[in-house]
Amino acid sequence: MIATGTGEDARLRLRTPASVDIFTRILTHGPIGRIDVGRQTGLSQAAVTKTVAPLLLDGIVAVDRPLAGAAPAGAAPGRPVHPLRVVPSARLVLGVKVNPDEVIGVATGMTADILHVLRRPLGSTSPAAVIEAVAGVAEELGVLLGERAARLIGVGVAVSGDVDAATGIVRDSPLLGWRGVPLAHPLATRLGVPVRVDNDVRALTIAEHWFGVGRDSGSFAVVTIGSGIGCGLYLNDDVVSGAHGVAGELGHLPLASLDAICVCGRRGCVEAVASSGAVLRAVRAATDAPLLTLAEAAGLAREGVPGAMAAFDRAGTAIGAALAIVANLTGPDTVLVAGEGMQEFELYERTIRRTFAAHAFGAAADCLLVTRAHTFEDWARGAAASVIRAAVRQEF
Amino acid sequence: MIATGTGEDARLRLRTPASVDIFTRILTHGPIGRIDVGRQTGLSQAAVTKTVAPLLLDGIVAVDRPLAGAAPAGAAPGRPVHPLRVVPSARLVLGVKVNPDEVIGVATGMTADILHVLRRPLGSTSPAAVIEAVAGVAEELGVLLGERAARLIGVGVAVSGDVDAATGIVRDSPLLGWRGVPLAHPLATRLGVPVRVDNDVRALTIAEHWFGVGRDSGSFAVVTIGSGIGCGLYLNDDVVSGAHGVAGELGHLPLASLDAICVCGRRGCVEAVASSGAVLRAVRAATDAPLLTLAEAAGLAREGVPGAMAAFDRAGTAIGAALAIVANLTGPDTVLVAGEGMQEFELYERTIRRTFAAHAFGAAADCLLVTRAHTFEDWARGAAASVIRAAVRQEF
């Protein structure tokens, strides 16, 4: 149980779809003037004023000091602008990422700004052990928050695989060896706060859409490179979820040579040559050094050892082709390439960009490729962002 | 100029977003009872009644005779159901598809039901010649409609390539050799009715979503196989258009061997081995028969001539992998594979399905593959559907 103190209700109340749009705009684009909120949401000034009034009273929205001299287009000249912004600490959220060997938890404010981080090892991936570990991390974060825990609106949990966020059931997670495991309900009962479970890549995509590179992007993709290769798509105003729970399976596109066998059992998957494990296996085999670490393998490639260079090159070629496929098929304006193993990224970034350019079709090549290292905390922050979005959209 | 007679206004008037939703439901799912319209749109019975009243007066919606004995769940038992439906002939639309060598025009009713078809050869792909030919076909269809032309709500034109439907400008159509050609405006001026220009695959996707296999599908894809290979995606309640005008470029995914050079100049494109032209070239080369037709090439494959069989097999493998990529990345519930050359389809359908099954990831394999021959009329019907949708959505 998380001690939320007085029991006061931290729920976010936005009574109409227009209020949701207005609050979302202030949250993701604040500080922002009322005129711009109206213009960008297509709603009237009256609607903005009506929505903002109770939020100012609540304390979740604040008026910034006027920006001297900065009048937006359309405002009376010289009239000071009093921009609106969300007060991050007015509500708090926990996000927890479940990995096979550990859970990572963060506490954040309303803008997914990280306040605390905790990592705890996981002895087993049995549902009971994972529930225990997630609950333990959440409770520890609750203790760190102290009285502020009264402002908690919920706990997010990010899991790889096919997750039904509406019911909180993990339908299929090969990494955890789970099928049909209810996760949200037992955690909510144990913790005494609402819990939302989401697919990890989808959660990361939500975080990047609201608080990251996707903030001003109409259509974008997040590609994650590491022990697995995933992809989150944001198209036509929402994350793409897949009719059968599968979407963004970039790691299992058949782009590699058919003699590469993937951990999933299929042939030619991108992951079969481009996951960090596949690269490491290839370098070990090429250099006849079965105990090599990934850092050592990268060192050999940097030194120019041909077998090591070839392994990173093969990975870069497959990833570049996969990025071109995302661009040619779905036409995003921005793709964030987020790598857990980004310290090795310079070894194949050139190959990735060259292969992408060779296969991107026409104007699809104008898609912006942004590369960034990301940490396990980012996954946990994604889980928090998933809760924030659900709370704003009144799904919680 | 199309003689629209009395000059009475054929525009469709739906004053609120709720009215648009209600009319769309009746159009795409009628005959349908009022209770079901309300339930499926999430709107009140009062909203349904208020929207429907003027449409009944207009004559575009009609009440069918009661279905004896068929009471929907929730209705008073025994109370007769008076289902609503759109009267197809209450408004009419023209759709024209532009190919490099001919234009094909159709006149349809509100449900994209074809009333007349015309095909006219095209001597040149210059913008002036195309405008002349499209206008000529539209005017001829107008004559065929006679007095019914007064009910025309607009003319749709479908063009392959990057088309800006909002401005009616063809930004880039390699097949026609066009860049930045304004098409809607000169045609509307010439014809005296509103004109909407759309990408041909997007238009076909709209037709299939509203009036075809996509009617009950939340997320689906249309894949067209023929002289080119295209793909329309319908995800998160809309057609995917691409931030830079490029999306669904399935023909240019790098899935074939890199020694296959595509007409676009890139290597390894699906079209480089799987377009009807590529298959024909491969069979001609393998059998040393440079004058072979596609029908003859298919005949050789049916007879078991190895070089001919191998060419169709290579095409099927590339198309099957491309379909798996659509499923793994975007997770549609249904994919319509529509082939111009479907008379040859049995030659590679088995290879397509086998390759799809080998690479579809997990539940993505549950995606339903529907195969269907399609004709050039279907493209023109797509252009008509694009007009119908724009008119319903009040974009026209």
PDB file of C-alpha atoms in Angstrom, chain A residues 162 172 174 219 231 233-250 252-255 258 264 266-268 321-322 324-334 357-364 366-368, chain B residues 162 174 219 231 233-250 252-255 258 264 266-269 321-322 324-334 357-364 366-368:
ATOM      1  CA  ASP A 162       1.387  -7.645 -26.303  1.00  0.00           C
ATOM      2  CA  ASP A 172       1.817 -12.262 -24.432  1.00  0.00           C
ATOM      3  CA  PRO A 174       7.915 -13.756 -24.648  1.00  0.00           C
ATOM      4  CA  SER A 219       3.407  11.768 -37.377  1.00  0.00           C
ATOM      5  CA  CYS A 231       9.276   0.680 -32.958  1.00  0.00           C
ATOM      6  CA  LEU A 233       4.353   4.668 -34.447  1.00  0.00           C
ATOM      7  CA  TYR A 234       2.281   7.783 -33.908  1.00  0.00           C
ATOM      8  CA  LEU A 235      -0.028   8.365 -36.891  1.00  0.00           C
ATOM      9  CA  ASN A 236      -3.369  10.138 -37.396  1.00  0.00           C
ATOM     10  CA  ASP A 237      -3.351  11.549 -33.863  1.00  0.00           C
ATOM     11  CA  ASP A 238      -2.720   8.358 -31.964  1.00  0.00           C
ATOM     12  CA  VAL A 239      -0.270   5.583 -31.211  1.00  0.00           C
ATOM     13  CA  VAL A 240      -0.700   2.640 -33.598  1.00  0.00           C
ATOM     14  CA  SER A 241      -1.666  -0.373 -31.499  1.00  0.00           C
ATOM     15  CA  GLY A 242      -2.401  -3.119 -34.054  1.00  0.00           C
ATOM     16  CA  ALA A 243      -5.722  -4.914 -34.436  1.00  0.00           C
ATOM     17  CA  HIS A 244      -4.308  -8.040 -32.846  1.00  0.00           C
ATOM     18  CA  GLY A 245      -2.022  -6.312 -30.365  1.00  0.00           C
ATOM     19  CA  VAL A 246       1.014  -6.459 -32.632  1.00  0.00           C
ATOM     20  CA  ALA A 247       2.445  -3.337 -34.305  1.00  0.00           C
ATOM     21  CA  GLY A 248       5.868  -1.762 -34.676  1.00  0.00           C
ATOM     22  CA  GLU A 249       7.620  -5.143 -34.740  1.00  0.00           C
ATOM     23  CA  LEU A 250      10.574  -3.660 -36.573  1.00  0.00           C
ATOM     24  CA  HIS A 252      11.086  -8.993 -36.926  1.00  0.00           C
ATOM     25  CA  LEU A 253      10.936  -7.562 -40.425  1.00  0.00           C
ATOM     26  CA  PRO A 254      12.587  -9.996 -42.854  1.00  0.00           C
ATOM     27  CA  LEU A 255      15.459  -7.744 -43.959  1.00  0.00           C
ATOM     28  CA  LEU A 258      17.728 -15.869 -44.530  1.00  0.00           C
ATOM     29  CA  CYS A 264      11.950 -15.859 -32.271  1.00  0.00           C
ATOM     30  CA  ARG A 266      12.076 -17.017 -37.817  1.00  0.00           C
ATOM     31  CA  ARG A 267      14.717 -16.453 -40.466  1.00  0.00           C
ATOM     32  CA  GLY A 268      16.106 -13.152 -41.676  1.00  0.00           C
ATOM     33  CA  ALA A 321      16.744  -0.631 -44.335  1.00  0.00           C
ATOM     34  CA  ALA A 322      14.213  -0.979 -41.511  1.00  0.00           C
ATOM     35  CA  ALA A 324      13.619   3.285 -44.777  1.00  0.00           C
ATOM     36  CA  ILE A 325      10.682   0.898 -44.576  1.00  0.00           C
ATOM     37  CA  VAL A 326       9.116   2.901 -41.751  1.00  0.00           C
ATOM     38  CA  ALA A 327       9.548   6.060 -43.840  1.00  0.00           C
ATOM     39  CA  ASN A 328       8.319   4.607 -47.153  1.00  0.00           C
ATOM     40  CA  LEU A 329       5.312   2.909 -45.610  1.00  0.00           C
ATOM     41  CA  THR A 330       4.099   5.376 -42.989  1.00  0.00           C
ATOM     42  CA  GLY A 331       5.775   8.681 -43.938  1.00  0.00           C
ATOM     43  CA  PRO A 332       6.578  10.157 -40.494  1.00  0.00           C
ATOM     44  CA  ASP A 333       8.083  13.640 -40.306  1.00  0.00           C
ATOM     45  CA  THR A 334      10.514  12.543 -37.558  1.00  0.00           C
ATOM     46  CA  ALA A 357      19.244   7.208 -47.922  1.00  0.00           C
ATOM     47  CA  ALA A 358      19.666   4.434 -50.495  1.00  0.00           C
ATOM     48  CA  HIS A 359      16.185   3.039 -49.886  1.00  0.00           C
ATOM     49  CA  ALA A 360      14.062   6.009 -48.782  1.00  0.00           C
ATOM     50  CA  PHE A 361      11.610   6.772 -51.566  1.00  0.00           C
ATOM     51  CA  GLY A 362      11.281  10.326 -52.857  1.00  0.00           C
ATOM     52  CA  ALA A 363      10.135  12.812 -50.253  1.00  0.00           C
ATOM     53  CA  ALA A 364      10.140  10.050 -47.595  1.00  0.00           C
ATOM     54  CA  ASP A 366      13.014  14.203 -45.925  1.00  0.00           C
ATOM     55  CA  CYS A 367      12.042  12.426 -42.725  1.00  0.00           C
ATOM     56  CA  LEU A 368      14.269  13.680 -39.911  1.00  0.00           C
TER      57      LEU A 368
ATOM     58  CA  ASP B 162       2.205  12.682 -54.483  1.00  0.00           C
ATOM     59  CA  PRO B 174       6.678  10.229 -62.007  1.00  0.00           C
ATOM     60  CA  SER B 219      -7.434  -0.798 -39.318  1.00  0.00           C
ATOM     61  CA  CYS B 231      -0.445   0.233 -50.583  1.00  0.00           C
ATOM     62  CA  LEU B 233      -3.179   2.230 -45.030  1.00  0.00           C
ATOM     63  CA  TYR B 234      -6.164   3.064 -42.893  1.00  0.00           C
ATOM     64  CA  LEU B 235      -5.112   3.468 -39.246  1.00  0.00           C
ATOM     65  CA  ASN B 236      -6.477   5.356 -36.237  1.00  0.00           C
ATOM     66  CA  ASP B 237      -9.635   6.385 -38.106  1.00  0.00           C
ATOM     67  CA  ASP B 238      -8.018   7.838 -41.190  1.00  0.00           C
ATOM     68  CA  VAL B 239      -6.014   7.142 -44.304  1.00  0.00           C
ATOM     69  CA  VAL B 240      -2.272   7.496 -43.675  1.00  0.00           C
ATOM     70  CA  SER B 241      -1.011  10.274 -45.932  1.00  0.00           C
ATOM     71  CA  GLY B 242       2.634  10.738 -44.935  1.00  0.00           C
ATOM     72  CA  ALA B 243       4.147  13.939 -43.591  1.00  0.00           C
ATOM     73  CA  HIS B 244       5.928  14.595 -46.867  1.00  0.00           C
ATOM     74  CA  GLY B 245       3.221  13.176 -49.144  1.00  0.00           C
ATOM     75  CA  VAL B 246       4.809   9.726 -49.316  1.00  0.00           C
ATOM     76  CA  ALA B 247       3.249   6.693 -47.576  1.00  0.00           C
ATOM     77  CA  GLY B 248       2.345   3.163 -48.550  1.00  0.00           C
ATOM     78  CA  GLU B 249       5.281   2.871 -50.955  1.00  0.00           C
ATOM     79  CA  LEU B 250       5.250  -0.894 -50.673  1.00  0.00           C
ATOM     80  CA  HIS B 252       9.873   0.412 -53.072  1.00  0.00           C
ATOM     81  CA  LEU B 253      10.658  -1.507 -49.889  1.00  0.00           C
ATOM     82  CA  PRO B 254      14.126  -3.079 -50.167  1.00  0.00           C
ATOM     83  CA  LEU B 255      13.044  -6.728 -50.016  1.00  0.00           C
ATOM     84  CA  LEU B 258      20.200  -5.979 -54.432  1.00  0.00           C
ATOM     85  CA  CYS B 264      12.988   4.172 -59.815  1.00  0.00           C
ATOM     86  CA  ARG B 266      17.065   2.039 -56.510  1.00  0.00           C
ATOM     87  CA  ARG B 267      18.237  -1.500 -55.853  1.00  0.00           C
ATOM     88  CA  GLY B 268      16.262  -4.346 -54.357  1.00  0.00           C
ATOM     89  CA  CYS B 269      12.791  -2.757 -54.551  1.00  0.00           C
ATOM     90  CA  ALA B 321       7.444 -10.469 -47.353  1.00  0.00           C
ATOM     91  CA  ALA B 322       6.002  -7.005 -48.073  1.00  0.00           C
ATOM     92  CA  ALA B 324       4.279  -9.470 -43.576  1.00  0.00           C
ATOM     93  CA  ILE B 325       5.975  -6.111 -43.113  1.00  0.00           C
ATOM     94  CA  VAL B 326       2.652  -4.282 -43.353  1.00  0.00           C
ATOM     95  CA  ALA B 327       1.225  -6.671 -40.732  1.00  0.00           C
ATOM     96  CA  ASN B 328       4.218  -6.597 -38.356  1.00  0.00           C
ATOM     97  CA  LEU B 329       4.600  -2.830 -38.503  1.00  0.00           C
ATOM     98  CA  THR B 330       1.019  -1.554 -38.584  1.00  0.00           C
ATOM     99  CA  GLY B 331      -1.090  -4.536 -37.411  1.00  0.00           C
ATOM    100  CA  PRO B 332      -4.199  -4.211 -39.638  1.00  0.00           C
ATOM    101  CA  ASP B 333      -7.088  -6.611 -39.078  1.00  0.00           C
ATOM    102  CA  THR B 334      -7.585  -7.027 -42.845  1.00  0.00           C
ATOM    103  CA  ALA B 357       3.117 -16.867 -42.801  1.00  0.00           C
ATOM    104  CA  ALA B 358       6.883 -17.369 -42.442  1.00  0.00           C
ATOM    105  CA  HIS B 359       7.501 -13.729 -41.521  1.00  0.00           C
ATOM    106  CA  ALA B 360       4.294 -12.548 -39.822  1.00  0.00           C
ATOM    107  CA  PHE B 361       5.076 -12.011 -36.153  1.00  0.00           C
ATOM    108  CA  GLY B 362       2.865 -13.587 -33.506  1.00  0.00           C
ATOM    109  CA  ALA B 363      -0.735 -12.371 -33.607  1.00  0.00           C
ATOM    110  CA  ALA B 364       0.070 -10.235 -36.679  1.00  0.00           C
ATOM    111  CA  ASP B 366      -4.144 -13.345 -37.650  1.00  0.00           C
ATOM    112  CA  CYS B 367      -4.511 -10.506 -40.138  1.00  0.00           C
ATOM    113  CA  LEU B 368      -7.011 -11.577 -42.810  1.00  0.00           C
TER     114      LEU B 368
END
